């Protein structure tokens, strides 16, 4: 009888340990899947991110933004787009600071541009720059026109630095922008900052996107990273250090999308 009881206990313990092992494996598999998915969120689980989208973001997303998001999702470079939760955040931020004169460096199809245009008053203005107008004109512009906000946008095709240099050259442009959003070539973020800090007003805000850069900012040197992630990582790290040390701004790094750092100019 004692032998039977001992066998039962061993069997029960084996089942419990096996179940625990399966749970751990399942959790590890979830983490692995999370790292492979297309969205940019740094949240620990896909389910939590999906909860935010379905509870807070999608139900309140303006119809034009939803249409553009869904069209952009079909584009082969869709990872370049601003995430829906970040679009919602930018839209509210612009309203909170009563922005009127803004700038956007890096447009892609125009999802964040549309979020900005919808937030600005009727006479608001956005200077938008991108090296490629094709994605914007073919995918985003028709929706932006249909939404009735195209008149707010001054789109310039080509590198942003020459345009910024011309703006900085004229001191009448200094301190005239309420908000500037940068989501472009990471190796030029420092160069953009040197210029746009002169153009944003004291009390105005600059937003730098991708400042957590796929989480690679904390990856060990030998971590297996995609080539483009590895290439730009050092530039992002350099920017983050420079912003933290810049006495002209107050900063706040937020884990929204792929990380966005807000800089409020104070001098």
XYZ file of C-alpha atoms in Angstrom:
267
model
C 0.000 0.000 0.000
C 2.815 2.404 0.915
C 4.554 1.590 -2.393
C 1.399 2.482 -4.357
C 1.088 5.790 -2.500
C 4.740 6.621 -3.242
C 4.206 5.888 -6.934
C 1.129 8.141 -7.000
C 3.078 11.002 -5.404
C 5.936 10.611 -7.898
C 3.524 10.558 -10.815
C 1.741 13.679 -9.531
C 5.067 15.489 -9.075
C 6.157 14.483 -12.596
C 2.912 15.838 -14.090
C 3.256 19.118 -12.165
C 6.890 19.597 -13.271
C 5.974 18.749 -16.851
C 3.149 21.318 -16.820
C 5.500 23.971 -15.418
C 8.033 23.247 -18.153
C 5.329 23.567 -20.808
C 4.196 26.909 -19.348
C 7.751 28.276 -19.384
C 8.226 27.097 -22.970
C 4.927 28.699 -23.938
C 5.951 32.007 -22.346
C 9.333 31.916 -24.095
C 7.563 31.213 -27.365
C 5.317 34.248 -26.779
C 8.365 36.460 -26.222
C 9.931 35.100 -29.393
C 6.756 35.776 -31.379
C 6.552 39.280 -29.920
C 10.053 40.064 -31.152
C 9.181 38.905 -34.658
C 5.961 40.845 -35.155
C 5.714 43.952 -37.281
C 4.533 46.488 -34.714
C 7.021 48.749 -32.967
C 5.730 48.608 -29.409
C 8.216 47.921 -26.622
C 5.492 46.418 -24.419
C 6.212 42.952 -23.048
C 3.309 41.210 -24.742
C 1.413 41.438 -27.998
C -1.846 40.919 -26.112
C -1.292 44.032 -23.994
C -0.462 46.148 -27.043
C -3.509 44.799 -28.866
C -5.638 45.673 -25.835
C -4.468 49.309 -26.027
C -5.217 49.475 -29.740
C -8.647 47.864 -29.544
C -9.769 49.630 -26.360
C -8.374 53.130 -26.756
C -6.931 53.750 -30.214
C -9.018 52.125 -32.949
C -12.461 53.110 -31.556
C -11.428 56.808 -31.562
C -9.267 56.814 -34.707
C -10.609 59.324 -37.280
C -11.874 57.596 -40.417
C -9.253 59.172 -42.732
C -6.437 57.968 -40.448
C -7.903 54.472 -40.368
C -8.129 54.418 -44.167
C -4.534 55.590 -44.550
C -3.254 53.163 -41.911
C -4.898 50.225 -43.651
C -3.570 51.279 -47.061
C -0.071 51.789 -45.681
C -0.149 48.329 -44.081
C -0.214 46.852 -47.613
C 2.941 48.726 -48.638
C 6.217 46.731 -48.555
C 7.910 49.367 -46.360
C 5.051 49.590 -43.857
C 7.423 49.340 -40.855
C 8.408 52.939 -41.623
C 4.984 54.261 -40.683
C 4.042 55.864 -37.390
C 2.097 53.423 -35.205
C -1.588 54.074 -34.536
C -1.075 54.697 -30.815
C 1.686 57.204 -31.566
C -0.541 58.933 -34.118
C -3.213 59.309 -31.439
C -0.613 60.640 -28.991
C 0.704 63.243 -31.463
C -2.815 64.374 -32.321
C -3.642 65.015 -28.664
C -0.255 66.593 -27.888
C -0.670 69.151 -30.678
C -4.068 70.132 -29.311
C -2.726 70.409 -25.769
C 0.024 72.827 -26.800
C -2.293 74.724 -29.198
C 0.142 74.223 -32.073
C -0.423 76.207 -35.241
C 2.889 76.389 -37.129
C 4.613 72.993 -37.382
C 7.221 71.031 -39.302
C 7.659 67.361 -40.133
C 10.908 65.804 -41.366
C 10.199 62.384 -42.860
C 6.699 61.803 -44.227
C 6.499 58.344 -45.882
C 2.779 57.905 -46.727
C 1.720 60.705 -44.380
C 0.017 58.991 -41.419
C 1.635 61.210 -38.761
C 1.246 64.168 -41.124
C -2.494 63.524 -41.296
C -2.654 63.184 -37.488
C -0.996 66.610 -37.283
C -3.152 68.237 -39.954
C -6.357 67.057 -38.272
C -5.184 68.483 -34.940
C -4.264 71.942 -36.218
C -6.766 74.799 -36.616
C -8.070 75.625 -40.101
C -5.291 78.166 -40.675
C -2.557 75.911 -39.252
C 0.542 75.138 -41.314
C 2.876 72.162 -41.705
C 6.171 72.307 -43.590
C 6.645 68.645 -44.569
C 9.837 67.228 -46.068
C 10.767 63.846 -47.493
C 13.321 62.650 -50.034
C 10.611 60.683 -51.863
C 7.218 62.166 -52.707
C 5.904 59.052 -54.457
C 4.597 57.249 -51.355
C 2.975 60.430 -50.079
C 1.375 61.497 -53.355
C 0.129 58.045 -54.361
C -1.081 56.753 -50.986
C -1.518 59.566 -48.466
C -2.376 62.714 -50.398
C -5.725 61.550 -51.871
C -6.961 60.684 -48.360
C -5.603 63.945 -46.931
C -7.381 65.881 -49.686
C -10.612 63.993 -49.006
C -10.261 64.871 -45.308
C -10.149 68.553 -46.242
C -6.772 69.353 -44.651
C -4.407 69.370 -47.656
C -4.343 73.197 -47.649
C -2.406 73.109 -44.357
C 0.517 71.183 -45.864
C 3.516 72.582 -47.738
C 5.290 69.471 -49.016
C 8.919 69.711 -50.187
C 10.643 66.791 -51.894
C 14.362 66.398 -51.259
C 16.874 66.435 -48.397
C 15.766 68.449 -45.375
C 19.141 69.911 -44.392
C 19.386 72.458 -47.267
C 15.837 73.653 -46.501
C 16.661 73.963 -42.803
C 19.861 75.870 -43.585
C 17.876 78.413 -45.608
C 15.344 78.779 -42.810
C 18.037 79.258 -40.171
C 19.817 81.801 -42.381
C 16.812 84.108 -42.113
C 16.552 85.182 -38.477
C 12.850 85.988 -39.011
C 12.255 82.226 -38.917
C 13.933 81.751 -35.542
C 11.551 80.704 -32.789
C 8.511 80.556 -35.078
C 7.609 76.846 -34.919
C 5.328 75.458 -32.224
C 6.092 71.810 -32.933
C 8.621 69.892 -35.059
C 8.422 66.116 -35.590
C 11.478 64.201 -36.841
C 11.083 60.679 -38.210
C 13.716 60.402 -40.916
C 17.349 59.343 -41.462
C 18.729 58.574 -38.005
C 22.314 59.388 -39.039
C 21.232 63.006 -39.494
C 19.224 63.458 -36.284
C 22.098 65.333 -34.618
C 22.423 67.597 -37.677
C 18.683 68.264 -37.645
C 18.791 69.115 -33.950
C 21.533 71.711 -34.458
C 19.241 73.565 -36.841
C 15.700 73.070 -35.602
C 16.572 74.111 -32.052
C 16.892 77.609 -33.543
C 13.541 77.355 -35.338
C 11.295 76.042 -32.552
C 10.014 78.687 -30.163
C 10.871 78.807 -26.468
C 8.110 76.689 -24.945
C 7.716 74.810 -28.225
C 8.248 71.066 -28.639
C 10.435 68.856 -30.819
C 9.571 65.154 -31.123
C 12.264 62.674 -32.166
C 10.885 59.312 -33.234
C 12.559 55.872 -32.910
C 14.737 56.795 -29.940
C 14.525 53.246 -28.561
C 15.326 51.859 -32.024
C 13.748 48.413 -31.897
C 15.072 47.993 -28.350
C 18.624 47.841 -29.735
C 19.759 50.710 -27.475
C 20.217 48.172 -24.680
C 21.361 45.231 -26.818
C 24.861 43.814 -26.117
C 27.513 44.472 -28.810
C 27.345 40.909 -30.113
C 23.533 40.741 -30.263
C 22.110 39.422 -33.557
C 20.540 42.549 -35.094
C 19.250 43.316 -38.557
C 21.806 45.228 -40.622
C 19.843 48.475 -40.752
C 19.153 48.310 -36.998
C 22.831 47.783 -36.213
C 23.926 50.533 -38.623
C 21.699 53.246 -37.149
C 21.937 52.169 -33.498
C 25.065 54.204 -32.728
C 23.499 57.322 -34.229
C 20.428 56.890 -32.031
C 22.611 56.354 -28.955
C 24.585 59.487 -29.834
C 21.375 61.505 -30.167
C 19.992 60.269 -26.849
C 23.187 61.286 -25.039
C 23.250 64.681 -26.745
C 19.622 65.455 -25.880
C 20.138 64.467 -22.248
C 23.078 66.888 -22.037
C 21.485 69.822 -23.921
C 20.735 72.630 -21.413
C 18.427 74.402 -23.891
C 15.727 71.758 -23.556
C 13.718 69.693 -21.103
C 13.282 66.108 -22.274
C 10.944 63.190 -21.778
C 11.525 59.818 -23.444
C 8.320 57.830 -23.822
C 7.923 54.127 -24.700
C 5.264 54.877 -27.315
C 5.710 53.183 -30.674
C 9.449 52.686 -31.138
C 10.229 55.351 -28.542
C 9.643 59.075 -28.894
C 11.655 61.743 -27.108
C 9.908 65.054 -26.519
C 12.112 68.116 -26.149
C 10.634 71.338 -24.797
C 12.815 74.322 -25.578
C 13.487 76.419 -22.488
C 16.168 78.818 -23.772
